[in-house]
Tab-separated table of C-alpha atoms in Angstrom:
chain	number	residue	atom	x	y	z
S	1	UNK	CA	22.780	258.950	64.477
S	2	UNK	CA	23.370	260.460	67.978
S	3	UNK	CA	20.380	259.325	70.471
S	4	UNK	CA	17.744	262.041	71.496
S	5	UNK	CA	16.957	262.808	74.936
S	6	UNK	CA	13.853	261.123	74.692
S	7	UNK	CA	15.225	257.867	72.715
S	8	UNK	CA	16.081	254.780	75.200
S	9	UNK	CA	19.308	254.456	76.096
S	10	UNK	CA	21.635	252.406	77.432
S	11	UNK	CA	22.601	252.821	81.182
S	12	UNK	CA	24.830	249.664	81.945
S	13	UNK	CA	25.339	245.876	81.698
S	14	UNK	CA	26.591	242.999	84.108
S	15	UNK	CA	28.551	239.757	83.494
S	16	UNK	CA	28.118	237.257	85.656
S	17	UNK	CA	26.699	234.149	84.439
S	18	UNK	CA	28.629	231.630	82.395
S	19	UNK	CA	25.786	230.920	79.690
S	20	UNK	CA	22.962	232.384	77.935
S	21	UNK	CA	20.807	234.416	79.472
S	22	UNK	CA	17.139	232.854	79.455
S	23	UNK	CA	14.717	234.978	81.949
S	24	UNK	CA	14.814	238.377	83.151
S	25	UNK	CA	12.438	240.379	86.217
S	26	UNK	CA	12.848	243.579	87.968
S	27	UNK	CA	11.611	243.662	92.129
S	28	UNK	CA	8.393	245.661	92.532
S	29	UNK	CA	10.365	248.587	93.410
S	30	UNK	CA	12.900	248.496	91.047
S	31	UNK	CA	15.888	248.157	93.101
S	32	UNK	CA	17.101	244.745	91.977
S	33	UNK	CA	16.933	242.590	88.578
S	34	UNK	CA	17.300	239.035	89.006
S	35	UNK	CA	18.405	236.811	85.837
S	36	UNK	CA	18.014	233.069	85.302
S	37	UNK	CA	20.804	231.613	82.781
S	38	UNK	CA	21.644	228.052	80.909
S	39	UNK	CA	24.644	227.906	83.757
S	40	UNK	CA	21.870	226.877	86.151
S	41	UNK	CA	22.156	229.835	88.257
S	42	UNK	CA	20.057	232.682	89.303
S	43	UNK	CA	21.675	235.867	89.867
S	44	UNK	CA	20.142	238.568	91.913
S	45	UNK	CA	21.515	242.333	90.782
S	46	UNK	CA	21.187	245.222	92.949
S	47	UNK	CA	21.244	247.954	90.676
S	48	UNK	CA	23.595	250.243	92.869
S	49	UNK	CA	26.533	251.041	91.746
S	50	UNK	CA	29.497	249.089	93.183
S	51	UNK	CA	26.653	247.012	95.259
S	52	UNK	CA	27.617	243.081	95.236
S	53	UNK	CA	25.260	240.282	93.529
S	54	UNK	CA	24.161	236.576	94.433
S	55	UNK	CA	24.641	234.027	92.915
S	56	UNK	CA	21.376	231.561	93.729
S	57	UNK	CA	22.764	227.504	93.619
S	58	UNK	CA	19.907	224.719	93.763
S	59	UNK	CA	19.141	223.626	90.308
S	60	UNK	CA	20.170	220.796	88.510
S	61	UNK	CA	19.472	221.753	84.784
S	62	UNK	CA	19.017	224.893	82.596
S	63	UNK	CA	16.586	227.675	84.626
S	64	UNK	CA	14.557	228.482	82.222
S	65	UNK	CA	12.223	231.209	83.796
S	66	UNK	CA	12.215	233.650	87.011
S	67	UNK	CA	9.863	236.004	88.617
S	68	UNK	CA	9.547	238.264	91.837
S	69	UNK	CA	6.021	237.952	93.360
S	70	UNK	CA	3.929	240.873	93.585
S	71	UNK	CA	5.383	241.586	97.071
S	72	UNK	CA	8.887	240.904	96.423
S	73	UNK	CA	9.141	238.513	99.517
S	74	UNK	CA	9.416	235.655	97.278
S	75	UNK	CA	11.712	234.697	93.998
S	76	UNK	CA	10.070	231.784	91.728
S	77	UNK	CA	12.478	229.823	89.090
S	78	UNK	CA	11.614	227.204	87.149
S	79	UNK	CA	14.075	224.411	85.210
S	80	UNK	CA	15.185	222.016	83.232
S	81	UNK	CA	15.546	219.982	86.087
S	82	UNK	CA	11.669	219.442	86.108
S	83	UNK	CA	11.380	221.930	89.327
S	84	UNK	CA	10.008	224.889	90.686
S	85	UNK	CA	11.426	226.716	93.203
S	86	UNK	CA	10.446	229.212	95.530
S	87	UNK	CA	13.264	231.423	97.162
S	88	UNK	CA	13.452	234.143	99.525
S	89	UNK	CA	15.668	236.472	98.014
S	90	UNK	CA	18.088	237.350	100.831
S	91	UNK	CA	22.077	236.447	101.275
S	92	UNK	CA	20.545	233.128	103.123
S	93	UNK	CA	19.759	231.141	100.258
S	94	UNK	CA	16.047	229.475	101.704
S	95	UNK	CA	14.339	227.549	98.947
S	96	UNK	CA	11.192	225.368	98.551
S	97	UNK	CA	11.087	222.983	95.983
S	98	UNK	CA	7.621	222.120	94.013
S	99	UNK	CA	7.834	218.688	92.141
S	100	UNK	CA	5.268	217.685	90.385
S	101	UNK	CA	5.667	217.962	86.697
S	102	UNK	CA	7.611	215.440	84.803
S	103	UNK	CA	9.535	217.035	82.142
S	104	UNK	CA	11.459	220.346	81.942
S	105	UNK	CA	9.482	223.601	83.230
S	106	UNK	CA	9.572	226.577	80.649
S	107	UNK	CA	7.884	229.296	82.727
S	108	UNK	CA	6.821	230.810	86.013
S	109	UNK	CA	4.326	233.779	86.744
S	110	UNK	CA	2.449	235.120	89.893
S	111	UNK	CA	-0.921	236.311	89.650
S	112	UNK	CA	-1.428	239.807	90.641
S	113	UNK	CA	-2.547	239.777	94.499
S	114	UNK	CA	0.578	236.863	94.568
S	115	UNK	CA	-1.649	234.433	96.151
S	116	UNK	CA	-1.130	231.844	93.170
S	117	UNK	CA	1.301	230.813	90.867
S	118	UNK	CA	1.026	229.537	87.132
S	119	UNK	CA	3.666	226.881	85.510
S	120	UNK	CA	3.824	225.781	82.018
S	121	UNK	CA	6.212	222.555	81.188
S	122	UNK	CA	7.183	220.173	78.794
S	123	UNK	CA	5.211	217.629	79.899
S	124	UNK	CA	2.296	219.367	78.058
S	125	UNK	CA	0.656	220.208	81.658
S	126	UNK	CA	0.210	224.089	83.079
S	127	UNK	CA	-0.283	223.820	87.057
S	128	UNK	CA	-1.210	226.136	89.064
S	129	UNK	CA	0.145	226.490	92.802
S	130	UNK	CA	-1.327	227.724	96.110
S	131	UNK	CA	1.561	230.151	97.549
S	132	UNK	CA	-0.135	230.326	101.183
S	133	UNK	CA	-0.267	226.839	101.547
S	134	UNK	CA	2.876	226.488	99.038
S	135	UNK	CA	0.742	223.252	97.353
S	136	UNK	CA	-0.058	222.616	94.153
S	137	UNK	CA	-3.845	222.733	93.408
S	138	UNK	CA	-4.566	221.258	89.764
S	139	UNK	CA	-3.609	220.791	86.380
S	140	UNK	CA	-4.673	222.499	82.797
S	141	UNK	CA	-4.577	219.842	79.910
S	142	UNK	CA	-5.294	220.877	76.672
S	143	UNK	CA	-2.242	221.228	74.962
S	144	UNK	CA	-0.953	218.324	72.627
S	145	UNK	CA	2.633	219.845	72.773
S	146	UNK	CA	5.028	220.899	74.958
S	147	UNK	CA	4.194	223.994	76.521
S	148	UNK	CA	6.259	227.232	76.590
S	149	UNK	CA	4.644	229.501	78.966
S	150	UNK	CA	1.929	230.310	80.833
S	151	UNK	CA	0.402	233.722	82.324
S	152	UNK	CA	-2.311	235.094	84.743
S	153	UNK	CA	-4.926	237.989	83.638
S	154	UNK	CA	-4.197	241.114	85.619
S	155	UNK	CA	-7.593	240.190	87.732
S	156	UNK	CA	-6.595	236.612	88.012
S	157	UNK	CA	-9.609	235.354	86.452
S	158	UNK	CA	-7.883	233.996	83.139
S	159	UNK	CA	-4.507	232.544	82.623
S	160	UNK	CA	-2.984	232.493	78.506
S	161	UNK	CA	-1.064	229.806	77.945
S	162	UNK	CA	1.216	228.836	74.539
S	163	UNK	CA	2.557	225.194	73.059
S	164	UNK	CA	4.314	224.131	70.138
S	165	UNK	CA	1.226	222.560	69.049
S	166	UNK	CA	0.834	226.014	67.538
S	167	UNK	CA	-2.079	227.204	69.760
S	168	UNK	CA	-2.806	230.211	72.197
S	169	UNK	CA	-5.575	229.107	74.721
S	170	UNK	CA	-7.372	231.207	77.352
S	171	UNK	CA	-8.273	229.511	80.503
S	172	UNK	CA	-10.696	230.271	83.063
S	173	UNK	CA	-9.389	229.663	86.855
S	174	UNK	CA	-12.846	229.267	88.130
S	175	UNK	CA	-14.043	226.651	85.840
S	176	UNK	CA	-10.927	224.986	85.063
S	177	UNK	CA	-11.896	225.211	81.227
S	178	UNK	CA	-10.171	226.162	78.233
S	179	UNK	CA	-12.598	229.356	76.611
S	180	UNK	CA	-11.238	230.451	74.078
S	181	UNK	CA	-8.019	228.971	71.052
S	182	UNK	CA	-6.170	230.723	68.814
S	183	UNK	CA	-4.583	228.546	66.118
S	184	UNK	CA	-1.564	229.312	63.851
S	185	UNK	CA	-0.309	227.756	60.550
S	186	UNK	CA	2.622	228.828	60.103
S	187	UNK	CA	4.955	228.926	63.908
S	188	UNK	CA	3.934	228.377	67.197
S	189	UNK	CA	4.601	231.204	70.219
S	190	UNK	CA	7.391	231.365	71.884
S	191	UNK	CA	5.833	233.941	74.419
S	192	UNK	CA	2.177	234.926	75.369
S	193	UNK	CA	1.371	237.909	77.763
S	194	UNK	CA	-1.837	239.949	78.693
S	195	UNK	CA	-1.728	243.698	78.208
S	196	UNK	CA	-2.222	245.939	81.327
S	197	UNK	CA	-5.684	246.286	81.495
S	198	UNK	CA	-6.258	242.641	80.424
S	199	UNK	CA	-8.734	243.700	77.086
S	200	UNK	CA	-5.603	241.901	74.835
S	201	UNK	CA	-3.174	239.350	74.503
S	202	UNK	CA	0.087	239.365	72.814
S	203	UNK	CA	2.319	236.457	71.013
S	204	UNK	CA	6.278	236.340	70.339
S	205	UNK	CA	6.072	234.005	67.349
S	206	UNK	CA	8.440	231.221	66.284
S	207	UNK	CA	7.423	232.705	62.322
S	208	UNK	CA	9.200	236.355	63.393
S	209	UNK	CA	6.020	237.860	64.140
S	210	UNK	CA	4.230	239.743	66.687
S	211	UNK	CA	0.050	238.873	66.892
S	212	UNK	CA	-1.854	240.796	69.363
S	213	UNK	CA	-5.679	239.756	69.960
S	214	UNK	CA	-8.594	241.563	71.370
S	215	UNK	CA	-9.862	238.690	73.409
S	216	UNK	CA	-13.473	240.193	74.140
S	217	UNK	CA	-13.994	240.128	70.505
S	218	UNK	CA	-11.663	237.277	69.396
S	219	UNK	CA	-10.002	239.086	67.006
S	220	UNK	CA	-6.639	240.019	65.364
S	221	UNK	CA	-5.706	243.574	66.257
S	222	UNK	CA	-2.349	243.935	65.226
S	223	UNK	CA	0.313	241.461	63.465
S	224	UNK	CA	3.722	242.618	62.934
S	225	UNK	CA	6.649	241.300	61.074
S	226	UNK	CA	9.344	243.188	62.091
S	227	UNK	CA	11.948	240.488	62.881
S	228	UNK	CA	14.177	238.668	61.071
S	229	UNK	CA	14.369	235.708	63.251
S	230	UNK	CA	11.939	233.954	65.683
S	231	UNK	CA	10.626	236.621	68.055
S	232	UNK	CA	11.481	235.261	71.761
S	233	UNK	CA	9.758	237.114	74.417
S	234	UNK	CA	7.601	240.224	74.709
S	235	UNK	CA	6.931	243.113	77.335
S	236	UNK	CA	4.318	245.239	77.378
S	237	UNK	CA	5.015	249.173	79.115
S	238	UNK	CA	2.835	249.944	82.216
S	239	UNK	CA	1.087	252.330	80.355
S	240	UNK	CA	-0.252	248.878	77.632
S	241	UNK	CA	1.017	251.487	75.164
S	242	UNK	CA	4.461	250.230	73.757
S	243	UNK	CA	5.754	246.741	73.427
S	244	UNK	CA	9.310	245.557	74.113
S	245	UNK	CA	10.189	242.509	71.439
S	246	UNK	CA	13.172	240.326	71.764
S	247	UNK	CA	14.249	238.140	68.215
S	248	UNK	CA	16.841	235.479	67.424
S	249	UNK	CA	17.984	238.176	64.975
S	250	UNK	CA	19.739	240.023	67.796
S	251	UNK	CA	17.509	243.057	67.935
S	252	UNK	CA	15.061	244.747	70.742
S	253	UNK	CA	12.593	246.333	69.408
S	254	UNK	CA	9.997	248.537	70.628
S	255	UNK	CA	6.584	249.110	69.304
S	256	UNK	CA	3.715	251.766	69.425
S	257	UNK	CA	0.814	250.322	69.588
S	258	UNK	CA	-1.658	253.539	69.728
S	259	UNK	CA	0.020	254.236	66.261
S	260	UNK	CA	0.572	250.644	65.476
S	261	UNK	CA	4.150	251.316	63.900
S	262	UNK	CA	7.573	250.098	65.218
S	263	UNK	CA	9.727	253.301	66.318
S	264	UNK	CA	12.897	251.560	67.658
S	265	UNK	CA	15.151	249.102	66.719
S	266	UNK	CA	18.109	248.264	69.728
S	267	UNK	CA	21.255	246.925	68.885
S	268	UNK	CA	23.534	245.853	71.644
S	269	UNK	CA	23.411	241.914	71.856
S	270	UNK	CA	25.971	239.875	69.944
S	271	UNK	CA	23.690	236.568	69.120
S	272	UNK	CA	19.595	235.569	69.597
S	273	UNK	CA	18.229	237.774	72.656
S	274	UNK	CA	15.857	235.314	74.960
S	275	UNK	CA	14.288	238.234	77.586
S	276	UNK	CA	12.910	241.636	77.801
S	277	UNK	CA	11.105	242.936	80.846
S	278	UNK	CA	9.927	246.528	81.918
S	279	UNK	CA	10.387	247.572	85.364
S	280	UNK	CA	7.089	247.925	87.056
S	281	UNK	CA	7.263	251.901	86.662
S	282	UNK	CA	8.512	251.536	83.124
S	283	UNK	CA	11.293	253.649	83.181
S	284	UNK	CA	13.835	251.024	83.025
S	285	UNK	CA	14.286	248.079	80.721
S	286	UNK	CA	16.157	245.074	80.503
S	287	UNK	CA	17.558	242.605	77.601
S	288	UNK	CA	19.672	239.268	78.464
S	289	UNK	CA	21.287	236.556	75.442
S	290	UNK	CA	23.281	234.418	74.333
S	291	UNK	CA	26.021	236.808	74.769
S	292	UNK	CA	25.928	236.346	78.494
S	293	UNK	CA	25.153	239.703	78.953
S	294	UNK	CA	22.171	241.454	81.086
S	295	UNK	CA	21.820	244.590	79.535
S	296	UNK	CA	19.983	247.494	81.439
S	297	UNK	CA	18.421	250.420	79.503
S	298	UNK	CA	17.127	253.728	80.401
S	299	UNK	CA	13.182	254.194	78.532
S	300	UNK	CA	12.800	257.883	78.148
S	301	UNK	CA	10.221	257.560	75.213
S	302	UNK	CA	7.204	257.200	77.418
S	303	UNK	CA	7.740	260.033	79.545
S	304	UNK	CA	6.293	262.725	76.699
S	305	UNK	CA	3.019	260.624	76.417
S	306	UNK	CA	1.989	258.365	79.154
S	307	UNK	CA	0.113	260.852	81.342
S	308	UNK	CA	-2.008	261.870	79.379
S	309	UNK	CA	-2.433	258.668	77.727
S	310	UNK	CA	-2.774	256.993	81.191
S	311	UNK	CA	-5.305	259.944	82.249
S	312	UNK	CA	-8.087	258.645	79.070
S	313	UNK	CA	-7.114	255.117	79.659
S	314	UNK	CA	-8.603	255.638	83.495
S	315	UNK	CA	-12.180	256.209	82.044
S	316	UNK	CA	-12.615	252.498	79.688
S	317	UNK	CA	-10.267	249.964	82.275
S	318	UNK	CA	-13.576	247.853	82.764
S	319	UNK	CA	-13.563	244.666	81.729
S	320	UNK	CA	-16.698	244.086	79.828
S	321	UNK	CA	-16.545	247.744	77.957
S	322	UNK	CA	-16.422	247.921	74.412
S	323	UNK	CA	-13.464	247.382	72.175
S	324	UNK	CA	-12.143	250.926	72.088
S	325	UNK	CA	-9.916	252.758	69.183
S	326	UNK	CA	-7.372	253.945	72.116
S	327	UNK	CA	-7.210	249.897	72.998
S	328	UNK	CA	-5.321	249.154	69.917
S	329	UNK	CA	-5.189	251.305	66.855
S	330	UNK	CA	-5.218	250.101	63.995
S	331	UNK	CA	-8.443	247.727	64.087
S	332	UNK	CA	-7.089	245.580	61.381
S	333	UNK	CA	-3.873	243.129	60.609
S	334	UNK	CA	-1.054	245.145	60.429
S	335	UNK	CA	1.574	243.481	58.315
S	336	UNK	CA	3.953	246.739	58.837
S	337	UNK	CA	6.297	246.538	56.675
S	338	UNK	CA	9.854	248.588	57.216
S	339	UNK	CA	8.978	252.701	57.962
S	340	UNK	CA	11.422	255.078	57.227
S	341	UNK	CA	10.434	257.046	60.990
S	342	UNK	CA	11.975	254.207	62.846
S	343	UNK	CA	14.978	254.941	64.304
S	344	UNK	CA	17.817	252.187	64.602
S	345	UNK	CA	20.153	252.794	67.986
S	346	UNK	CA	23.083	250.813	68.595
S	347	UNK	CA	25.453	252.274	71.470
S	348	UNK	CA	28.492	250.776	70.168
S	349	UNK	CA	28.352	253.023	67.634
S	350	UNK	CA	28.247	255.629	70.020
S	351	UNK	CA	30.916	257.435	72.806
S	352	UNK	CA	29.197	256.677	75.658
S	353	UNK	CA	30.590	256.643	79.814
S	354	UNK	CA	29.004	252.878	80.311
S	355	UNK	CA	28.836	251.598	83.537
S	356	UNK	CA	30.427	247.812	82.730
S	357	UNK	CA	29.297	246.518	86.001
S	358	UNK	CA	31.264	243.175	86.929
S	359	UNK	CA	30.168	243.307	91.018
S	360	UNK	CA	31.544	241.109	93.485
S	361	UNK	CA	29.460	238.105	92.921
S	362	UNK	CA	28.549	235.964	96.371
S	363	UNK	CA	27.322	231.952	96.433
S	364	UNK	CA	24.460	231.401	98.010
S	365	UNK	CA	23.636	227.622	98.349
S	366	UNK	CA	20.257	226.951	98.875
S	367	UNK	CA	18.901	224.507	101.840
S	368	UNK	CA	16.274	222.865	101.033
S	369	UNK	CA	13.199	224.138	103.232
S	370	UNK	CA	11.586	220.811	104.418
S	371	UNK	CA	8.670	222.566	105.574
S	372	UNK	CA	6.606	225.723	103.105
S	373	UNK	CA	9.032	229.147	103.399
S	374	UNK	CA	6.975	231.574	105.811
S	375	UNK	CA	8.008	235.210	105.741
S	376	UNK	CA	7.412	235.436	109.037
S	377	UNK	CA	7.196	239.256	111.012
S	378	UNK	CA	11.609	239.096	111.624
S	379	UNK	CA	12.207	238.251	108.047
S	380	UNK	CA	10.066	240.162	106.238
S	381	UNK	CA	11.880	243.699	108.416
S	382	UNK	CA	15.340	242.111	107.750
S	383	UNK	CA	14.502	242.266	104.424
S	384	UNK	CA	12.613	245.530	104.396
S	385	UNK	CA	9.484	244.173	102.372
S	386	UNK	CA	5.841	243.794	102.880
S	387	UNK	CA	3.778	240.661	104.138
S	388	UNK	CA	1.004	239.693	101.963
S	389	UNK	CA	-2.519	239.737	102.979
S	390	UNK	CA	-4.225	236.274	103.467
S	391	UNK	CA	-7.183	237.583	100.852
S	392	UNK	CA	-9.490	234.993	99.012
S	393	UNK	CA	-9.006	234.438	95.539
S	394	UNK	CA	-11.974	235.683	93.214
């Protein structure tokens, strides 16, 4: 079946790293990806055409997780290594290194004003870091098994966190408590993220499914099974409307959530695909494997629906308001199973002129920054981006 103009498509792919592809984030303004891989590298894209990439050398191990901050001054990684670093992503290679767990770090994630950042590891810890002061401030324990990620609330005042124990907890940052568990039978999530407007979570299961949870009501929304292999990460649209699914089956798939039916199912990886991650705008995604491959796709579904959608969703963003219908429709478990609407796109299939984009790949060797990185007033206009605000947490 030929794609429609407004079915996603793919725009390009690079080849770079060596080994799977583990982690996947877009810069606030969308002009670079950067990708963390099993090789132990981080490579940093610039998605112009022809334009080279870096290749980011420090860790020891398996990097496991990246992130741009909310700025995109600073690029976190975490690793097998049992590190955290902190880069600035220029062609100079400055690093911090944060040491204080003491087993292999699964994730990394900023909180919104990028004045903190969250780490989940093996060692059964999350820890959450000061990035002014570039210190860590104090450990969530809870978990009795490693843990696989962890994730700030849009306002910062929760962080969702997920372990092989088979538990989801919610955490409040002010109290330092755990508020609220989940509990699963069956698998354990791979993946836990907040929606947009912070009203639900969602969970990449080990079991192939996909939970989502109202967390002002505690309750199941939505609970697809759509996979045919352990669902490995999750990315919800700006708009909190879709929901970008990567399996061990090989697939992407995207969800609608206001209709609470899966409309797309993305071929294009040969082997398990480990990330997924909207660009902050939503109009591009990404997809990165065990094939190697970082594969970069064009959305185009949203753009019928999202401003109008995004025009009602304006009037209920408050916290405390009511479970909505618009939230999450439909109100109960959704076992889905397969719809005949949903449309199956696999470019090979197709005659397509793809950009195979192999750029000139540069080392960049980090130093080890003795002292915490500043972005002082000459880097931050080499590098064209913003200083953050010294704002108090709340």
């Amino acid at each position: 079946m030929a794609s429609a103009p407004e079915d996603p498509c793919l725009e390009r792919y690079f080849r770079a790293h060596g080994a799977a592809v583990t982690s996947a984030h877009f810069s606030p303004d969308g002009k670079r990806l950067a990708t963390a891989s099993w090789d132990t590298f981080l490579m940093l894209w610039n998605l112009k055409p022809q334009a080279r990439a870096y290749r980011y050398v420090g860790h020891k191990d398996v990097v496991t997780s990246v992130q741009f901050s909310p700025h995109g001054n600073f690029l976190a990684s975490a690793s097998r290594d049992r590190t955290v670093r902190l880069w600035i992503p220029d062609k100079r290679g400055k690093s911090s290194e944060f040491k204080a767990h003491t087993a292999p770090v699964r994730s990394v994630d900023f909180s919104a004003d990028g004045q903190f950042l969250v780490t989940a590891s093996e060692d059964k810890s999350i820890k959450v870091w000061n990035m002014n002061r570039q210190r860590f401030l104090y450990s969530l324990y809870r978990h009795t098994h490693w843990v696989r990620c962890a994730k700030f609330s849009p306002d910062g005042r929760l962080i969702v966190s997920c372990s092989e124990d088979k538990t989801v907890k919610i955490w409040d940052t002010t109290n330092k408590q755990c508020v609220n568990n989940f509990s699963d039978s069956v698998g354990f999530a791979n993946y836990v993220d907040f929606n947009p407007n912070g009203t639900c979570i969602a969970a990449a299961g080990s079991d192939h499914t996909v939970k989502i949870w109202d967390i002002r009501v505690n309750k199941l929304l939505q609970h697809y099974q759509v996979h045919s292999g352990g669902v490995n990460c999750i990315s919800f649209h700006p708009s909190g409307n879709y929901l970008l699914t990567a399996s061990s089956d090989g697939t992407l798939k995207i969800l609608d959530l206001l209709e609470g039916r899966l409309i797309y199912t993305l071929q294009g990886h040969t082997g398990p695909v480990f990330s997924v991650t909207f660009s902050k705008s939503g109009e591009m995604f990404s997809s990165g494997g065990a094939d190697t491959q970082v594969l970069l796709w064009r959305t185009n579904f949203d753009t019928l629906h999202c401003k109008d959608l995004n025009k009602r969703n304006l009037k209920r963003l408050h916290f405390d308001s009511p479970p909505h219908l618009l939230d999450i429709y439909p109100r109960t478990p959704h076992p889905h199973a397969g719809k005949i609407e949903t449309i199956e796109i696999n470019p090979k299939l197709e005659v397509i002129d793809l950009q195979i984009s192999s750029p000139p790949v540069v080392d960049i060797f980090s130093f080890d920054s003795t002292t915490p990185l500043e972005t002082s007033a000459p880097v931050a206009t080499s590098m064209n981006l913003p200083i953050p605000e010294n704002r108090n947490h709340c």
